[in-house]
Amino acid sequence: MSCTVVVGAQWGDEGKGKIVDALSAGVAAVARYQGGPNAGHSVIHQGQTLVLHLVPSGILAPATRCFIGNGVVVDPLALRTEVEKLESLGIDARARLVVSHAAHLILPYHRAVEAAAEVGPGAIGTTGRGIGFAYRDKAARVGLRVEHLADRDHFVAAVDRVLARLKLEFPEAESLARMSGASIHAELAACAAWIAPLVGDVSHELHAVLAAGKHVLLEGAQGTLLDLDHGTYPFVTSSPATAAGAPLGVGLGPRTIDRVIGVSKAYATRVGHGPFPSEMPDAEAARLREAGEEYGATTGRPRRCGWLDLPALAYACRVNGLDELIVTKLDVLDTFDEIRVAVAYEGVADGRFPTDAAALERCRPVWESFPGWKTPTSGARRWRDLPVRACTYLEWIERRTGIRISRVSVGAARDAEIHRDA
Ligand code: GDP
Ligand code: IMO
Ligand code: MG
């Protein structure tokens, strides 16, 4: 029995989808534990990039069952569209997918009020998928869960109560006026019937997989620095993206987890607002953005680009209790003359990472630089294939974080990676 968590060690988009896809061969179950369709996890299927939003990235492994845990927020229409797209590509997603009865629903009013809330100086730069307001309803105990789709009377009455409050709170959200419990239920009726056979007890199922001595992989969405508690609040998402959220979000005990893998790019990106101390000036960022194709997989927004931030990465190693680190997109740095790293912040002792957004905004990096390797790495498949300067950079990251790098990714395709021990 083994249970591994894969978690983003930065601000999301570290390449978790690619890594989970690569790790899924031979894994009985892959489960998402938090977030929702704000996630965009890219995998390569038959040479084409496929972006997964709610479906776990284990879905391309033909014998792997995929689970959406209680900690995820599910937009039922988005889920159906995604599963049907996979089926159109010959992937039997529906046959291998289980959705927790206890996962909360994202409903049309969540997107409507988020759009209203994202206007003006308080904006977070969200993905616009209704995530924060769905989790708000969950915490306020007025949310609707997947299981409620099958109970029309409960659904309609509960939605009407929520809508009555939201209409007072967000008078500017005009589309709310047209919404009612009955209209939303009618809009979702066909989707509710479609989803019903997929609904199950994810906790029970994963316990059974583990009891049978098989492997479970828990796939994080977003990243450590977007975690609701441990991220750069308030510029965070509304769920526990760190490894501690994994058992909670699927209904396993914390002692079930026996391995935590963090994924970090060889540099850094961020989408949305919020502090980013190692962000590059525009021209340099534009060069990295083109080299790394750094555009949001969900929204298409250009990602903000920067150099690796050591205080942030060391912090991620600590709050997740990482056992190992996977470094992705090393190849993107192949043409740079100089690789820079923020190794500390001026005046901040012990290499600390302040997570309060206002405090972090004031942080100025202390830089170190490494000579670029100026050699293509995308064909490397063994550690010894890597240029010496690239190894020096990776080994320096290991020394400074104290965490072993177990794999390095050098391209988007599944096999474009180096196993350290191979
Ligand atoms: P996720 O949200 O963590 O799954 O990451 P995204 O899919 O949003 O963004 C990662 C992007 O980098 C995707 O376009 C991947 O196809 C791509 N990618 C992943 N690993 C590598 C790599 O090692 N090299 C290159 N060049 N691209 C990669
Ligand atoms: P994956 O799983 C990168 C960011 C948004 C915004 C903040 C809050 O692909 O790594 P939300 O819509 O969640 O309320 O937005 O979080 N964000 C992500 N950034 N990758 C993601 O997912 C993200 N999901 C949310 O840009 O700053
Ligand atoms: Mg992404």
JSON list of C-alpha atoms and ligand atoms in Angstrom, two decimals, residues 11-16 32 34 36-42 52 114 118 124-133 220-223 226 234-238 270-274 297-299 301 303, ligand 2:
[
{"chain": "A", "resi": 11, "resn": "TRP", "atom": "CA", "xyz": [2.21, 29.71, -7.55]},
{"chain": "A", "resi": 12, "resn": "GLY", "atom": "CA", "xyz": [0.67, 26.94, -9.65]},
{"chain": "A", "resi": 13, "resn": "ASP", "atom": "CA", "xyz": [1.36, 25.80, -13.24]},
{"chain": "A", "resi": 14, "resn": "GLU", "atom": "CA", "xyz": [4.56, 24.04, -12.20]},
{"chain": "A", "resi": 15, "resn": "GLY", "atom": "CA", "xyz": [3.82, 21.18, -14.59]},
{"chain": "A", "resi": 16, "resn": "LYS", "atom": "CA", "xyz": [1.91, 19.02, -12.08]},
{"chain": "A", "resi": 32, "resn": "ARG", "atom": "CA", "xyz": [-7.94, 15.43, -6.97]},
{"chain": "A", "resi": 34, "resn": "GLN", "atom": "CA", "xyz": [-9.04, 20.55, -3.76]},
{"chain": "A", "resi": 36, "resn": "GLY", "atom": "CA", "xyz": [-11.92, 23.11, -9.16]},
{"chain": "A", "resi": 37, "resn": "PRO", "atom": "CA", "xyz": [-11.95, 24.17, -12.81]},
{"chain": "A", "resi": 38, "resn": "ASN", "atom": "CA", "xyz": [-9.61, 27.04, -11.94]},
{"chain": "A", "resi": 39, "resn": "ALA", "atom": "CA", "xyz": [-6.93, 24.39, -12.50]},
{"chain": "A", "resi": 40, "resn": "GLY", "atom": "CA", "xyz": [-5.47, 23.84, -15.96]},
{"chain": "A", "resi": 41, "resn": "HIS", "atom": "CA", "xyz": [-3.26, 20.76, -16.06]},
{"chain": "A", "resi": 42, "resn": "SER", "atom": "CA", "xyz": [-1.62, 20.11, -19.43]},
{"chain": "A", "resi": 52, "resn": "LEU", "atom": "CA", "xyz": [-7.57, 19.00, -17.78]},
{"chain": "A", "resi": 114, "resn": "GLU", "atom": "CA", "xyz": [-17.36, 36.67, -8.45]},
{"chain": "A", "resi": 118, "resn": "GLU", "atom": "CA", "xyz": [-13.57, 41.28, -9.04]},
{"chain": "A", "resi": 124, "resn": "ILE", "atom": "CA", "xyz": [-7.55, 39.20, -6.75]},
{"chain": "A", "resi": 125, "resn": "GLY", "atom": "CA", "xyz": [-7.21, 38.42, -10.46]},
{"chain": "A", "resi": 126, "resn": "THR", "atom": "CA", "xyz": [-9.13, 35.15, -10.17]},
{"chain": "A", "resi": 127, "resn": "THR", "atom": "CA", "xyz": [-9.81, 32.70, -12.95]},
{"chain": "A", "resi": 128, "resn": "GLY", "atom": "CA", "xyz": [-13.47, 33.74, -12.91]},
{"chain": "A", "resi": 129, "resn": "ARG", "atom": "CA", "xyz": [-14.69, 30.19, -12.30]},
{"chain": "A", "resi": 130, "resn": "GLY", "atom": "CA", "xyz": [-16.71, 30.91, -9.14]},
{"chain": "A", "resi": 131, "resn": "ILE", "atom": "CA", "xyz": [-14.21, 29.13, -6.89]},
{"chain": "A", "resi": 132, "resn": "GLY", "atom": "CA", "xyz": [-14.04, 31.55, -3.97]},
{"chain": "A", "resi": 133, "resn": "PHE", "atom": "CA", "xyz": [-17.79, 31.97, -3.64]},
{"chain": "A", "resi": 220, "resn": "GLY", "atom": "CA", "xyz": [-2.74, 18.89, -6.01]},
{"chain": "A", "resi": 221, "resn": "ALA", "atom": "CA", "xyz": [-4.06, 21.84, -7.96]},
{"chain": "A", "resi": 222, "resn": "GLN", "atom": "CA", "xyz": [-2.74, 25.41, -7.76]},
{"chain": "A", "resi": 223, "resn": "GLY", "atom": "CA", "xyz": [0.39, 25.61, -5.58]},
{"chain": "A", "resi": 226, "resn": "LEU", "atom": "CA", "xyz": [-1.79, 30.05, -3.47]},
{"chain": "A", "resi": 234, "resn": "PRO", "atom": "CA", "xyz": [-5.23, 37.51, 0.28]},
{"chain": "A", "resi": 235, "resn": "PHE", "atom": "CA", "xyz": [-3.84, 36.80, -3.20]},
{"chain": "A", "resi": 236, "resn": "VAL", "atom": "CA", "xyz": [-4.55, 33.10, -2.89]},
{"chain": "A", "resi": 237, "resn": "THR", "atom": "CA", "xyz": [-7.14, 30.61, -3.98]},
{"chain": "A", "resi": 238, "resn": "SER", "atom": "CA", "xyz": [-9.81, 29.48, -1.54]},
{"chain": "A", "resi": 270, "resn": "ARG", "atom": "CA", "xyz": [2.50, 33.68, -11.29]},
{"chain": "A", "resi": 271, "resn": "VAL", "atom": "CA", "xyz": [-0.92, 34.44, -12.79]},
{"chain": "A", "resi": 272, "resn": "GLY", "atom": "CA", "xyz": [-3.22, 37.00, -11.21]},
{"chain": "A", "resi": 273, "resn": "HIS", "atom": "CA", "xyz": [-2.41, 39.80, -8.78]},
{"chain": "A", "resi": 274, "resn": "GLY", "atom": "CA", "xyz": [-0.21, 39.69, -5.70]},
{"chain": "A", "resi": 297, "resn": "ALA", "atom": "CA", "xyz": [-3.89, 26.92, -19.43]},
{"chain": "A", "resi": 298, "resn": "THR", "atom": "CA", "xyz": [-7.35, 27.91, -18.13]},
{"chain": "A", "resi": 299, "resn": "THR", "atom": "CA", "xyz": [-7.70, 31.58, -19.01]},
{"chain": "A", "resi": 301, "resn": "ARG", "atom": "CA", "xyz": [-3.67, 35.10, -19.61]},
{"chain": "A", "resi": 303, "resn": "ARG", "atom": "CA", "xyz": [1.80, 34.51, -16.91]},
{"chain": "B", "resi": 2, "resn": "IMO", "atom": "P1", "xyz": [-3.15, 25.02, -11.66]},
{"chain": "B", "resi": 2, "resn": "IMO", "atom": "O1", "xyz": [-3.77, 23.85, -10.92]},
{"chain": "B", "resi": 2, "resn": "IMO", "atom": "C1", "xyz": [-2.06, 29.23, -11.52]},
{"chain": "B", "resi": 2, "resn": "IMO", "atom": "C2", "xyz": [-4.75, 31.86, -9.23]},
{"chain": "B", "resi": 2, "resn": "IMO", "atom": "C3", "xyz": [-5.52, 32.92, -9.98]},
{"chain": "B", "resi": 2, "resn": "IMO", "atom": "C4", "xyz": [-5.62, 33.97, -8.90]},
{"chain": "B", "resi": 2, "resn": "IMO", "atom": "C5", "xyz": [-5.81, 33.17, -7.63]},
{"chain": "B", "resi": 2, "resn": "IMO", "atom": "C6", "xyz": [-7.27, 33.00, -7.21]},
{"chain": "B", "resi": 2, "resn": "IMO", "atom": "O2", "xyz": [-3.26, 24.97, -13.12]},
{"chain": "B", "resi": 2, "resn": "IMO", "atom": "O3", "xyz": [-1.75, 25.23, -11.15]},
{"chain": "B", "resi": 2, "resn": "IMO", "atom": "P2", "xyz": [-9.26, 31.51, -8.15]},
{"chain": "B", "resi": 2, "resn": "IMO", "atom": "O4", "xyz": [-9.91, 31.47, -9.49]},
{"chain": "B", "resi": 2, "resn": "IMO", "atom": "O5", "xyz": [-8.67, 30.23, -7.71]},
{"chain": "B", "resi": 2, "resn": "IMO", "atom": "O6", "xyz": [-10.17, 32.08, -7.10]},
{"chain": "B", "resi": 2, "resn": "IMO", "atom": "O7", "xyz": [-8.06, 32.57, -8.32]},
{"chain": "B", "resi": 2, "resn": "IMO", "atom": "O8", "xyz": [-5.28, 31.89, -7.92]},
{"chain": "B", "resi": 2, "resn": "IMO", "atom": "N1", "xyz": [-4.92, 30.47, -9.73]},
{"chain": "B", "resi": 2, "resn": "IMO", "atom": "C7", "xyz": [-3.99, 29.81, -10.42]},
{"chain": "B", "resi": 2, "resn": "IMO", "atom": "N2", "xyz": [-2.78, 30.18, -10.88]},
{"chain": "B", "resi": 2, "resn": "IMO", "atom": "N3", "xyz": [-2.48, 27.97, -11.71]},
{"chain": "B", "resi": 2, "resn": "IMO", "atom": "C8", "xyz": [-3.68, 27.57, -11.21]},
{"chain": "B", "resi": 2, "resn": "IMO", "atom": "O9", "xyz": [-4.06, 26.27, -11.23]},
{"chain": "B", "resi": 2, "resn": "IMO", "atom": "C9", "xyz": [-4.51, 28.51, -10.59]},
{"chain": "B", "resi": 2, "resn": "IMO", "atom": "N4", "xyz": [-5.74, 28.44, -10.04]},
{"chain": "B", "resi": 2, "resn": "IMO", "atom": "C10", "xyz": [-5.97, 29.66, -9.51]},
{"chain": "B", "resi": 2, "resn": "IMO", "atom": "O10", "xyz": [-4.82, 33.35, -11.11]},
{"chain": "B", "resi": 2, "resn": "IMO", "atom": "O11", "xyz": [-4.37, 34.64, -8.77]}
]
